[in-house]
mmCIF file with all atom_site columns, C-alpha atoms in Angstrom:
data_model
loop_
_atom_site.group_PDB
_atom_site.id
_atom_site.type_symbol
_atom_site.label_atom_id
_atom_site.label_alt_id
_atom_site.label_comp_id
_atom_site.label_asym_id
_atom_site.label_entity_id
_atom_site.label_seq_id
_atom_site.pdbx_PDB_ins_code
_atom_site.Cartn_x
_atom_site.Cartn_y
_atom_site.Cartn_z
_atom_site.occupancy
_atom_site.B_iso_or_equiv
_atom_site.pdbx_formal_charge
_atom_site.auth_seq_id
_atom_site.auth_comp_id
_atom_site.auth_asym_id
_atom_site.auth_atom_id
_atom_site.pdbx_PDB_model_num
ATOM 1   C CA . MET A 1 1   ? 0.000  0.000  0.000   1.00 0.00 ? 19  MET A CA 1
ATOM 2   C CA . ALA A 1 2   ? 1.136  3.512  -0.762  1.00 0.00 ? 20  ALA A CA 1
ATOM 3   C CA . SER A 1 3   ? 0.526  4.610  2.822   1.00 0.00 ? 21  SER A CA 1
ATOM 4   C CA . GLU A 1 4   ? 3.295  2.242  3.913   1.00 0.00 ? 22  GLU A CA 1
ATOM 5   C CA . LEU A 1 5   ? 5.770  4.476  2.036   1.00 0.00 ? 23  LEU A CA 1
ATOM 6   C CA . ILE A 1 6   ? 5.045  7.506  4.218   1.00 0.00 ? 24  ILE A CA 1
ATOM 7   C CA . PRO A 1 7   ? 7.627  6.578  6.914   1.00 0.00 ? 25  PRO A CA 1
ATOM 8   C CA . ILE A 1 8   ? 10.269 6.161  4.209   1.00 0.00 ? 26  ILE A CA 1
ATOM 9   C CA . PHE A 1 9   ? 9.553  9.616  2.772   1.00 0.00 ? 27  PHE A CA 1
ATOM 10  C CA . GLN A 1 10  ? 9.474  11.109 6.270   1.00 0.00 ? 28  GLN A CA 1
ATOM 11  C CA . GLU A 1 11  ? 12.879 9.635  7.102   1.00 0.00 ? 29  GLU A CA 1
ATOM 12  C CA . GLU A 1 12  ? 14.398 10.921 3.862   1.00 0.00 ? 30  GLU A CA 1
ATOM 13  C CA . TYR A 1 13  ? 12.814 14.318 4.430   1.00 0.00 ? 31  TYR A CA 1
ATOM 14  C CA . ARG A 1 14  ? 14.290 14.504 7.927   1.00 0.00 ? 32  ARG A CA 1
ATOM 15  C CA . ALA A 1 15  ? 17.718 13.517 6.588   1.00 0.00 ? 33  ALA A CA 1
ATOM 16  C CA . LEU A 1 16  ? 17.605 16.362 4.053   1.00 0.00 ? 34  LEU A CA 1
ATOM 17  C CA . ARG A 1 17  ? 15.925 18.945 6.306   1.00 0.00 ? 35  ARG A CA 1
ATOM 18  C CA . PRO A 1 18  ? 16.728 18.051 9.943   1.00 0.00 ? 36  PRO A CA 1
ATOM 19  C CA . ARG A 1 19  ? 15.250 21.211 11.511  1.00 0.00 ? 37  ARG A CA 1
ATOM 20  C CA . ALA A 1 20  ? 12.307 21.901 9.203   1.00 0.00 ? 38  ALA A CA 1
ATOM 21  C CA . PRO A 1 21  ? 8.717  21.108 10.235  1.00 0.00 ? 39  PRO A CA 1
ATOM 22  C CA . MET A 1 22  ? 7.533  17.757 8.886   1.00 0.00 ? 40  MET A CA 1
ATOM 23  C CA . PRO A 1 23  ? 4.778  18.242 6.297   1.00 0.00 ? 41  PRO A CA 1
ATOM 24  C CA . PRO A 1 24  ? 1.956  15.720 5.935   1.00 0.00 ? 42  PRO A CA 1
ATOM 25  C CA . PHE A 1 25  ? 2.482  13.291 3.046   1.00 0.00 ? 43  PHE A CA 1
ATOM 26  C CA . THR A 1 26  ? -0.070 11.884 0.640   1.00 0.00 ? 44  THR A CA 1
ATOM 27  C CA . ILE A 1 27  ? 1.341  9.138  -1.567  1.00 0.00 ? 45  ILE A CA 1
ATOM 28  C CA . ARG A 1 28  ? -0.526 7.401  -4.379  1.00 0.00 ? 46  ARG A CA 1
ATOM 29  C CA . PHE A 1 29  ? 0.277  4.828  -7.022  1.00 0.00 ? 47  PHE A CA 1
ATOM 30  C CA . ARG A 1 30  ? -1.126 5.869  -10.390 1.00 0.00 ? 48  ARG A CA 1
ATOM 31  C CA . LYS A 1 31  ? -1.531 4.153  -13.747 1.00 0.00 ? 49  LYS A CA 1
ATOM 32  C CA . PHE A 1 32  ? 0.922  6.301  -15.647 1.00 0.00 ? 50  PHE A CA 1
ATOM 33  C CA . VAL A 1 33  ? 1.838  5.484  -19.233 1.00 0.00 ? 51  VAL A CA 1
ATOM 34  C CA . SER A 1 34  ? 5.456  5.007  -18.217 1.00 0.00 ? 52  SER A CA 1
ATOM 35  C CA . LEU A 1 35  ? 7.590  4.766  -15.092 1.00 0.00 ? 53  LEU A CA 1
ATOM 36  C CA . ASN A 1 36  ? 6.852  8.293  -13.857 1.00 0.00 ? 54  ASN A CA 1
ATOM 37  C CA . THR A 1 37  ? 7.204  9.866  -10.420 1.00 0.00 ? 55  THR A CA 1
ATOM 38  C CA . THR A 1 38  ? 6.109  13.323 -9.287  1.00 0.00 ? 56  THR A CA 1
ATOM 39  C CA . ILE A 1 39  ? 6.226  15.350 -6.083  1.00 0.00 ? 57  ILE A CA 1
ATOM 40  C CA . ARG A 1 40  ? 4.429  18.614 -5.301  1.00 0.00 ? 58  ARG A CA 1
ATOM 41  C CA . LEU A 1 41  ? 4.345  20.823 -2.198  1.00 0.00 ? 59  LEU A CA 1
ATOM 42  C CA . ARG A 1 42  ? 0.967  22.539 -1.982  1.00 0.00 ? 60  ARG A CA 1
ATOM 43  C CA . GLU A 1 43  ? -0.149 24.532 1.038   1.00 0.00 ? 61  GLU A CA 1
ATOM 44  C CA . ASP A 1 44  ? 2.526  22.814 3.178   1.00 0.00 ? 62  ASP A CA 1
ATOM 45  C CA . HIS A 1 45  ? 1.230  19.390 2.154   1.00 0.00 ? 63  HIS A CA 1
ATOM 46  C CA . MET A 1 46  ? 3.455  16.980 0.219   1.00 0.00 ? 64  MET A CA 1
ATOM 47  C CA . HIS A 1 47  ? 1.745  15.134 -2.652  1.00 0.00 ? 65  HIS A CA 1
ATOM 48  C CA . VAL A 1 48  ? 3.627  12.225 -4.212  1.00 0.00 ? 66  VAL A CA 1
ATOM 49  C CA . SER A 1 49  ? 2.492  10.217 -7.247  1.00 0.00 ? 67  SER A CA 1
ATOM 50  C CA . LEU A 1 50  ? 4.336  7.057  -8.243  1.00 0.00 ? 68  LEU A CA 1
ATOM 51  C CA . SER A 1 51  ? 3.836  4.789  -11.222 1.00 0.00 ? 69  SER A CA 1
ATOM 52  C CA . ASP A 1 52  ? 2.035  1.589  -10.278 1.00 0.00 ? 70  ASP A CA 1
ATOM 53  C CA . LEU A 1 53  ? 4.969  -0.192 -11.920 1.00 0.00 ? 71  LEU A CA 1
ATOM 54  C CA . LEU A 1 54  ? 6.841  0.633  -8.707  1.00 0.00 ? 72  LEU A CA 1
ATOM 55  C CA . GLU A 1 55  ? 4.432  -1.260 -6.485  1.00 0.00 ? 73  GLU A CA 1
ATOM 56  C CA . GLY A 1 56  ? 6.356  -4.100 -4.894  1.00 0.00 ? 74  GLY A CA 1
ATOM 57  C CA . ALA A 1 57  ? 9.751  -2.552 -5.646  1.00 0.00 ? 75  ALA A CA 1
ATOM 58  C CA . PRO A 1 58  ? 12.441 -3.355 -3.058  1.00 0.00 ? 76  PRO A CA 1
ATOM 59  C CA . GLU A 1 59  ? 12.544 -1.039 -0.050  1.00 0.00 ? 77  GLU A CA 1
ATOM 60  C CA . PRO A 1 60  ? 16.030 0.328  -0.903  1.00 0.00 ? 78  PRO A CA 1
ATOM 61  C CA . VAL A 1 61  ? 14.738 1.341  -4.345  1.00 0.00 ? 79  VAL A CA 1
ATOM 62  C CA . LEU A 1 62  ? 11.700 3.086  -2.871  1.00 0.00 ? 80  LEU A CA 1
ATOM 63  C CA . ARG A 1 63  ? 13.981 4.862  -0.410  1.00 0.00 ? 81  ARG A CA 1
ATOM 64  C CA . ALA A 1 64  ? 16.192 5.957  -3.305  1.00 0.00 ? 82  ALA A CA 1
ATOM 65  C CA . ILE A 1 65  ? 13.127 7.348  -5.099  1.00 0.00 ? 83  ILE A CA 1
ATOM 66  C CA . ALA A 1 66  ? 12.084 9.262  -1.988  1.00 0.00 ? 84  ALA A CA 1
ATOM 67  C CA . HIS A 1 67  ? 15.575 10.731 -1.635  1.00 0.00 ? 85  HIS A CA 1
ATOM 68  C CA . ILE A 1 68  ? 15.805 11.731 -5.321  1.00 0.00 ? 86  ILE A CA 1
ATOM 69  C CA . LEU A 1 69  ? 12.360 13.351 -5.429  1.00 0.00 ? 87  LEU A CA 1
ATOM 70  C CA . LEU A 1 70  ? 12.924 15.348 -2.231  1.00 0.00 ? 88  LEU A CA 1
ATOM 71  C CA . ALA A 1 71  ? 16.436 16.357 -3.214  1.00 0.00 ? 89  ALA A CA 1
ATOM 72  C CA . LYS A 1 72  ? 15.176 17.675 -6.553  1.00 0.00 ? 90  LYS A CA 1
ATOM 73  C CA . LEU A 1 73  ? 12.282 19.482 -4.904  1.00 0.00 ? 91  LEU A CA 1
ATOM 74  C CA . TYR A 1 74  ? 14.577 21.315 -2.469  1.00 0.00 ? 92  TYR A CA 1
ATOM 75  C CA . LYS A 1 75  ? 17.465 21.646 -4.947  1.00 0.00 ? 93  LYS A CA 1
ATOM 76  C CA . ARG A 1 76  ? 19.848 19.556 -2.880  1.00 0.00 ? 94  ARG A CA 1
ATOM 77  C CA . PRO A 1 77  ? 22.643 17.315 -4.228  1.00 0.00 ? 95  PRO A CA 1
ATOM 78  C CA . ILE A 1 78  ? 21.493 13.801 -5.050  1.00 0.00 ? 96  ILE A CA 1
ATOM 79  C CA . ASP A 1 79  ? 23.420 11.059 -3.296  1.00 0.00 ? 97  ASP A CA 1
ATOM 80  C CA . PRO A 1 80  ? 25.305 9.121  -6.044  1.00 0.00 ? 98  PRO A CA 1
ATOM 81  C CA . THR A 1 81  ? 24.661 5.799  -4.299  1.00 0.00 ? 99  THR A CA 1
ATOM 82  C CA . GLN A 1 82  ? 20.922 6.394  -4.209  1.00 0.00 ? 100 GLN A CA 1
ATOM 83  C CA . ASN A 1 83  ? 20.936 7.565  -7.813  1.00 0.00 ? 101 ASN A CA 1
ATOM 84  C CA . HIS A 1 84  ? 22.858 4.482  -8.942  1.00 0.00 ? 102 HIS A CA 1
ATOM 85  C CA . ARG A 1 85  ? 20.507 2.190  -7.003  1.00 0.00 ? 103 ARG A CA 1
ATOM 86  C CA . TYR A 1 86  ? 17.461 3.695  -8.709  1.00 0.00 ? 104 TYR A CA 1
ATOM 87  C CA . LYS A 1 87  ? 18.990 3.632  -12.206 1.00 0.00 ? 105 LYS A CA 1
ATOM 88  C CA . ARG A 1 88  ? 20.121 0.030  -11.784 1.00 0.00 ? 106 ARG A CA 1
ATOM 89  C CA . PHE A 1 89  ? 16.538 -0.941 -10.922 1.00 0.00 ? 107 PHE A CA 1
ATOM 90  C CA . VAL A 1 90  ? 14.763 0.932  -13.743 1.00 0.00 ? 108 VAL A CA 1
ATOM 91  C CA . THR A 1 91  ? 17.286 -0.226 -16.360 1.00 0.00 ? 109 THR A CA 1
ATOM 92  C CA . SER A 1 92  ? 17.051 -3.892 -15.382 1.00 0.00 ? 110 SER A CA 1
ATOM 93  C CA . SER A 1 93  ? 15.776 -6.070 -18.220 1.00 0.00 ? 111 SER A CA 1
ATOM 94  C CA . ALA A 1 94  ? 12.626 -7.127 -16.346 1.00 0.00 ? 112 ALA A CA 1
ATOM 95  C CA . VAL A 1 95  ? 11.563 -3.562 -15.489 1.00 0.00 ? 113 VAL A CA 1
ATOM 96  C CA . MET A 1 96  ? 12.361 -2.280 -18.973 1.00 0.00 ? 114 MET A CA 1
ATOM 97  C CA . ARG A 1 97  ? 10.259 -5.041 -20.573 1.00 0.00 ? 115 ARG A CA 1
ATOM 98  C CA . GLN A 1 98  ? 7.343  -4.269 -18.274 1.00 0.00 ? 116 GLN A CA 1
ATOM 99  C CA . THR A 1 99  ? 7.657  -0.544 -18.933 1.00 0.00 ? 117 THR A CA 1
ATOM 100 C CA . GLU A 1 100 ? 7.573  -1.007 -22.712 1.00 0.00 ? 118 GLU A CA 1
ATOM 101 C CA . LEU A 1 101 ? 4.592  -3.358 -22.423 1.00 0.00 ? 119 LEU A CA 1
ATOM 102 C CA . THR A 1 102 ? 2.727  -0.825 -20.284 1.00 0.00 ? 120 THR A CA 1
ATOM 103 C CA . ARG A 1 103 ? 3.473  1.997  -22.714 1.00 0.00 ? 121 ARG A CA 1
ATOM 104 C CA . SER A 1 104 ? 2.137  -0.027 -25.627 1.00 0.00 ? 122 SER A CA 1
ATOM 105 C CA . ARG A 1 105 ? -1.058 -0.889 -23.732 1.00 0.00 ? 123 ARG A CA 1
ATOM 106 C CA . ARG A 1 106 ? -1.807 2.475  -22.122 1.00 0.00 ? 124 ARG A CA 1
ATOM 107 C CA . GLY A 1 107 ? -0.182 4.944  -24.440 1.00 0.00 ? 125 GLY A CA 1
ATOM 108 C CA . SER A 1 108 ? -2.039 6.537  -27.307 1.00 0.00 ? 126 SER A CA 1
ATOM 109 C CA . LYS A 1 109 ? -0.488 7.419  -30.625 1.00 0.00 ? 127 LYS A CA 1
ATOM 110 C CA . ARG A 1 110 ? -2.061 9.729  -33.160 1.00 0.00 ? 128 ARG A CA 1
ATOM 111 C CA . TYR A 1 111 ? -1.224 8.695  -36.692 1.00 0.00 ? 129 TYR A CA 1
ATOM 112 C CA . LEU A 1 112 ? -1.399 11.215 -39.534 1.00 0.00 ? 130 LEU A CA 1
ATOM 113 C CA . GLY A 1 113 ? -0.273 8.551  -41.958 1.00 0.00 ? 131 GLY A CA 1
ATOM 114 C CA . PRO A 1 114 ? 2.627  8.184  -44.397 1.00 0.00 ? 132 PRO A CA 1
ATOM 115 C CA . GLN A 1 115 ? 1.185  10.245 -47.255 1.00 0.00 ? 133 GLN A CA 1
ATOM 116 C CA . GLY A 1 116 ? 2.367  13.838 -47.203 1.00 0.00 ? 134 GLY A CA 1
ATOM 117 C CA . ARG A 1 117 ? 1.824  16.626 -49.711 1.00 0.00 ? 135 ARG A CA 1
ATOM 118 C CA . TYR A 1 118 ? 5.057  15.921 -51.543 1.00 0.00 ? 136 TYR A CA 1
ATOM 119 C CA . TYR A 1 119 ? 6.507  12.695 -50.132 1.00 0.00 ? 137 TYR A CA 1
ATOM 120 C CA . ASN A 1 120 ? 5.072  9.298  -49.199 1.00 0.00 ? 138 ASN A CA 1
ATOM 121 C CA . LEU A 1 121 ? 7.012  7.694  -46.360 1.00 0.00 ? 139 LEU A CA 1
ATOM 122 C CA . GLU A 1 122 ? 5.970  4.179  -47.331 1.00 0.00 ? 140 GLU A CA 1
ATOM 123 C CA . GLU A 1 123 ? 7.421  4.626  -50.815 1.00 0.00 ? 141 GLU A CA 1
ATOM 124 C CA . VAL A 1 124 ? 10.669 6.003  -49.362 1.00 0.00 ? 142 VAL A CA 1
ATOM 125 C CA . PHE A 1 125 ? 10.795 3.145  -46.822 1.00 0.00 ? 143 PHE A CA 1
ATOM 126 C CA . GLU A 1 126 ? 10.378 0.449  -49.481 1.00 0.00 ? 144 GLU A CA 1
ATOM 127 C CA . SER A 1 127 ? 13.126 1.992  -51.585 1.00 0.00 ? 145 SER A CA 1
ATOM 128 C CA . LEU A 1 128 ? 15.508 2.022  -48.611 1.00 0.00 ? 146 LEU A CA 1
ATOM 129 C CA . ASN A 1 129 ? 14.444 -1.485 -47.584 1.00 0.00 ? 147 ASN A CA 1
ATOM 130 C CA . THR A 1 130 ? 15.404 -2.822 -51.012 1.00 0.00 ? 148 THR A CA 1
ATOM 131 C CA . ARG A 1 131 ? 18.681 -0.885 -51.231 1.00 0.00 ? 149 ARG A CA 1
ATOM 132 C CA . PHE A 1 132 ? 20.045 -1.485 -47.738 1.00 0.00 ? 150 PHE A CA 1
ATOM 133 C CA . PHE A 1 133 ? 18.171 -4.435 -46.173 1.00 0.00 ? 151 PHE A CA 1
ATOM 134 C CA . ASN A 1 134 ? 17.491 -6.752 -49.142 1.00 0.00 ? 152 ASN A CA 1
ATOM 135 C CA . GLY A 1 135 ? 13.781 -6.084 -48.668 1.00 0.00 ? 153 GLY A CA 1
ATOM 136 C CA . PHE A 1 136 ? 13.696 -8.147 -45.456 1.00 0.00 ? 154 PHE A CA 1
ATOM 137 C CA . MET A 1 137 ? 12.794 -5.439 -42.927 1.00 0.00 ? 155 MET A CA 1
ATOM 138 C CA . GLY A 1 138 ? 9.212  -5.570 -41.722 1.00 0.00 ? 156 GLY A CA 1
ATOM 139 C CA . ARG A 1 139 ? 7.553  -2.212 -42.188 1.00 0.00 ? 157 ARG A CA 1
ATOM 140 C CA . PRO A 1 140 ? 6.619  -0.406 -38.957 1.00 0.00 ? 158 PRO A CA 1
ATOM 141 C CA . GLN A 1 141 ? 3.920  2.241  -38.744 1.00 0.00 ? 159 GLN A CA 1
ATOM 142 C CA . LEU A 1 142 ? 5.095  5.297  -40.659 1.00 0.00 ? 160 LEU A CA 1
ATOM 143 C CA . THR A 1 143 ? 3.686  8.744  -40.063 1.00 0.00 ? 161 THR A CA 1
ATOM 144 C CA . TRP A 1 144 ? 4.409  12.400 -40.479 1.00 0.00 ? 162 TRP A CA 1
ATOM 145 C CA . SER A 1 145 ? 4.448  14.438 -37.274 1.00 0.00 ? 163 SER A CA 1
ATOM 146 C CA . GLU A 1 146 ? 1.599  16.740 -36.342 1.00 0.00 ? 164 GLU A CA 1
ATOM 147 C CA . SER A 1 147 ? 3.865  19.792 -36.056 1.00 0.00 ? 165 SER A CA 1
ATOM 148 C CA . LEU A 1 148 ? 6.703  21.260 -38.087 1.00 0.00 ? 166 LEU A CA 1
ATOM 149 C CA . ALA A 1 149 ? 9.194  20.101 -35.463 1.00 0.00 ? 167 ALA A CA 1
ATOM 150 C CA . LYS A 1 150 ? 12.809 21.158 -35.937 1.00 0.00 ? 168 LYS A CA 1
ATOM 151 C CA . ARG A 1 151 ? 14.251 19.867 -32.670 1.00 0.00 ? 169 ARG A CA 1
ATOM 152 C CA . LEU A 1 152 ? 13.007 16.282 -33.018 1.00 0.00 ? 170 LEU A CA 1
ATOM 153 C CA . LEU A 1 153 ? 13.294 15.610 -36.740 1.00 0.00 ? 171 LEU A CA 1
ATOM 154 C CA . GLY A 1 154 ? 12.445 11.940 -36.429 1.00 0.00 ? 172 GLY A CA 1
ATOM 155 C CA . HIS A 1 155 ? 12.198 9.137  -33.899 1.00 0.00 ? 173 HIS A CA 1
ATOM 156 C CA . TYR A 1 156 ? 11.412 5.455  -33.577 1.00 0.00 ? 174 TYR A CA 1
ATOM 157 C CA . ASP A 1 157 ? 8.921  4.489  -30.859 1.00 0.00 ? 175 ASP A CA 1
ATOM 158 C CA . PRO A 1 158 ? 9.478  0.786  -30.051 1.00 0.00 ? 176 PRO A CA 1
ATOM 159 C CA . ALA A 1 159 ? 6.414  0.583  -27.798 1.00 0.00 ? 177 ALA A CA 1
ATOM 160 C CA . HIS A 1 160 ? 4.162  1.337  -30.780 1.00 0.00 ? 178 HIS A CA 1
ATOM 161 C CA . ASN A 1 161 ? 6.561  0.156  -33.514 1.00 0.00 ? 179 ASN A CA 1
ATOM 162 C CA . THR A 1 162 ? 6.270  3.539  -35.198 1.00 0.00 ? 180 THR A CA 1
ATOM 163 C CA . ILE A 1 163 ? 8.654  5.827  -37.050 1.00 0.00 ? 181 ILE A CA 1
ATOM 164 C CA . VAL A 1 164 ? 7.651  9.487  -36.952 1.00 0.00 ? 182 VAL A CA 1
ATOM 165 C CA . VAL A 1 165 ? 9.202  12.020 -39.359 1.00 0.00 ? 183 VAL A CA 1
ATOM 166 C CA . SER A 1 166 ? 8.811  15.766 -38.898 1.00 0.00 ? 184 SER A CA 1
ATOM 167 C CA . ARG A 1 167 ? 6.497  17.434 -41.420 1.00 0.00 ? 185 ARG A CA 1
ATOM 168 C CA . VAL A 1 168 ? 9.167  20.101 -41.856 1.00 0.00 ? 186 VAL A CA 1
ATOM 169 C CA . PHE A 1 169 ? 10.621 17.786 -44.549 1.00 0.00 ? 187 PHE A CA 1
ATOM 170 C CA . ASP A 1 170 ? 7.401  17.483 -46.544 1.00 0.00 ? 188 ASP A CA 1
ATOM 171 C CA . ARG A 1 171 ? 8.036  20.385 -48.908 1.00 0.00 ? 189 ARG A CA 1
ATOM 172 C CA . PRO A 1 172 ? 9.476  20.857 -52.406 1.00 0.00 ? 190 PRO A CA 1
ATOM 173 C CA . SER A 1 173 ? 12.719 22.386 -51.101 1.00 0.00 ? 191 SER A CA 1
ATOM 174 C CA . SER A 1 174 ? 13.606 19.238 -49.129 1.00 0.00 ? 192 SER A CA 1
ATOM 175 C CA . PRO A 1 175 ? 15.985 17.047 -51.151 1.00 0.00 ? 193 PRO A CA 1
ATOM 176 C CA . ARG A 1 176 ? 14.945 13.424 -51.259 1.00 0.00 ? 194 ARG A CA 1
ATOM 177 C CA . TYR A 1 177 ? 18.321 12.308 -49.916 1.00 0.00 ? 195 TYR A CA 1
ATOM 178 C CA . ALA A 1 178 ? 17.656 14.223 -46.656 1.00 0.00 ? 196 ALA A CA 1
ATOM 179 C CA . ILE A 1 179 ? 14.364 12.405 -46.066 1.00 0.00 ? 197 ILE A CA 1
ATOM 180 C CA . GLU A 1 180 ? 15.965 9.110  -47.073 1.00 0.00 ? 198 GLU A CA 1
ATOM 181 C CA . TYR A 1 181 ? 18.798 9.621  -44.614 1.00 0.00 ? 199 TYR A CA 1
ATOM 182 C CA . LEU A 1 182 ? 16.459 10.521 -41.758 1.00 0.00 ? 200 LEU A CA 1
ATOM 183 C CA . LEU A 1 183 ? 14.219 7.520  -42.379 1.00 0.00 ? 201 LEU A CA 1
ATOM 184 C CA . TYR A 1 184 ? 17.252 5.245  -42.861 1.00 0.00 ? 202 TYR A CA 1
ATOM 185 C CA . HIS A 1 185 ? 18.637 6.445  -39.515 1.00 0.00 ? 203 HIS A CA 1
ATOM 186 C CA . GLU A 1 186 ? 15.384 5.530  -37.767 1.00 0.00 ? 204 GLU A CA 1
ATOM 187 C CA . MET A 1 187 ? 15.218 2.173  -39.573 1.00 0.00 ? 205 MET A CA 1
ATOM 188 C CA . LEU A 1 188 ? 18.634 1.358  -38.128 1.00 0.00 ? 206 LEU A CA 1
ATOM 189 C CA . HIS A 1 189 ? 17.080 1.550  -34.659 1.00 0.00 ? 207 HIS A CA 1
ATOM 190 C CA . LEU A 1 190 ? 15.082 -1.570 -35.571 1.00 0.00 ? 208 LEU A CA 1
ATOM 191 C CA . VAL A 1 191 ? 18.309 -3.346 -36.498 1.00 0.00 ? 209 VAL A CA 1
ATOM 192 C CA . HIS A 1 192 ? 20.273 -2.041 -33.498 1.00 0.00 ? 210 HIS A CA 1
ATOM 193 C CA . PRO A 1 193 ? 17.905 -1.722 -30.497 1.00 0.00 ? 211 PRO A CA 1
ATOM 194 C CA . VAL A 1 194 ? 18.940 0.354  -27.508 1.00 0.00 ? 212 VAL A CA 1
ATOM 195 C CA . LYS A 1 195 ? 21.229 -1.589 -25.170 1.00 0.00 ? 213 LYS A CA 1
ATOM 196 C CA . MET A 1 196 ? 22.344 -0.916 -21.642 1.00 0.00 ? 214 MET A CA 1
ATOM 197 C CA . LYS A 1 197 ? 25.954 -0.582 -20.522 1.00 0.00 ? 215 LYS A CA 1
ATOM 198 C CA . GLY A 1 198 ? 25.544 -0.732 -16.774 1.00 0.00 ? 216 GLY A CA 1
ATOM 199 C CA . THR A 1 199 ? 22.995 2.008  -16.093 1.00 0.00 ? 217 THR A CA 1
ATOM 200 C CA . ARG A 1 200 ? 23.746 3.928  -19.305 1.00 0.00 ? 218 ARG A CA 1
ATOM 201 C CA . ARG A 1 201 ? 21.584 3.636  -22.416 1.00 0.00 ? 219 ARG A CA 1
ATOM 202 C CA . CYS A 1 202 ? 23.626 3.016  -25.555 1.00 0.00 ? 220 CYS A CA 1
ATOM 203 C CA . VAL A 1 203 ? 21.450 4.430  -28.356 1.00 0.00 ? 221 VAL A CA 1
ATOM 204 C CA . HIS A 1 204 ? 24.007 4.586  -31.179 1.00 0.00 ? 222 HIS A CA 1
ATOM 205 C CA . PRO A 1 205 ? 26.569 1.782  -30.704 1.00 0.00 ? 223 PRO A CA 1
ATOM 206 C CA . ALA A 1 206 ? 29.533 1.299  -33.001 1.00 0.00 ? 224 ALA A CA 1
ATOM 207 C CA . ALA A 1 207 ? 27.626 -1.134 -35.246 1.00 0.00 ? 225 ALA A CA 1
ATOM 208 C CA . PHE A 1 208 ? 24.849 1.444  -35.666 1.00 0.00 ? 226 PHE A CA 1
ATOM 209 C CA . LYS A 1 209 ? 27.312 4.157  -36.682 1.00 0.00 ? 227 LYS A CA 1
ATOM 210 C CA . ALA A 1 210 ? 29.078 1.783  -39.076 1.00 0.00 ? 228 ALA A CA 1
ATOM 211 C CA . ASP A 1 211 ? 25.802 1.033  -40.857 1.00 0.00 ? 229 ASP A CA 1
ATOM 212 C CA . GLU A 1 212 ? 24.881 4.714  -40.860 1.00 0.00 ? 230 GLU A CA 1
ATOM 213 C CA . GLY A 1 213 ? 28.167 5.440  -42.617 1.00 0.00 ? 231 GLY A CA 1
ATOM 214 C CA . LYS A 1 214 ? 26.993 3.296  -45.567 1.00 0.00 ? 232 LYS A CA 1
ATOM 215 C CA . PHE A 1 215 ? 24.487 5.936  -46.592 1.00 0.00 ? 233 PHE A CA 1
ATOM 216 C CA . PRO A 1 216 ? 26.072 7.385  -49.761 1.00 0.00 ? 234 PRO A CA 1
ATOM 217 C CA . GLN A 1 217 ? 24.977 11.005 -49.236 1.00 0.00 ? 235 GLN A CA 1
ATOM 218 C CA . LEU A 1 218 ? 25.564 11.145 -45.515 1.00 0.00 ? 236 LEU A CA 1
ATOM 219 C CA . LYS A 1 219 ? 27.623 14.368 -45.572 1.00 0.00 ? 237 LYS A CA 1
ATOM 220 C CA . GLU A 1 220 ? 25.130 16.184 -47.777 1.00 0.00 ? 238 GLU A CA 1
ATOM 221 C CA . ALA A 1 221 ? 22.205 15.068 -45.639 1.00 0.00 ? 239 ALA A CA 1
ATOM 222 C CA . LEU A 1 222 ? 23.850 16.131 -42.369 1.00 0.00 ? 240 LEU A CA 1
ATOM 223 C CA . ALA A 1 223 ? 24.739 19.483 -43.892 1.00 0.00 ? 241 ALA A CA 1
ATOM 224 C CA . PHE A 1 224 ? 21.106 19.996 -44.940 1.00 0.00 ? 242 PHE A CA 1
ATOM 225 C CA . LEU A 1 225 ? 19.845 19.089 -41.454 1.00 0.00 ? 243 LEU A CA 1
ATOM 226 C CA . LYS A 1 226 ? 22.153 21.701 -39.907 1.00 0.00 ? 244 LYS A CA 1
ATOM 227 C CA . ARG A 1 227 ? 20.643 24.378 -42.129 1.00 0.00 ? 245 ARG A CA 1
ATOM 228 C CA . LEU A 1 228 ? 17.066 23.712 -40.967 1.00 0.00 ? 246 LEU A CA 1
#
């Protein structure tokens, strides 16, 4: 029960703020899409929301979460040991599998579809699939983004098996090789899934970068992306 976590949060609060008055705590487990945690101080009352994926987590992990949330709230240094304990838990294979499964079940994804005004992502995908993957790659969901995003030009969402490409590319002035490179980059994430090195996510390992280097107009594409 969430109420059983109150003593843990109180102890971590006292460790961080030994002379401050102890606020009342309300702690709830919520059905978040992912492994989220939040803390809010409202009218001297502490409200904590934890993902229900954390129910049944080991007591040291819950204590680490309490420490991290309170330290962030009061802008105090986070204990490296507590931080490492939490990261080791959330990056464990079992927790990561459960998190991805929960995201796919609870998360919603709005699809605008692959057909743009000037480019069709499915046509570009099939061309790349033939040229670089012998036509063997299964096609994920392909969609243009809702906004003309320039910060996140493209991404692969493994929970929904979807590649999203920014609509900023769907215009006559966008060279085809730039769209091909961006989609090829995201396709490589299906070939080289994210791996963990200890508690660190390795998104672009050496094998990924080697395959990326096979794109014939890599320099031109990267130069175009920088000009956006």
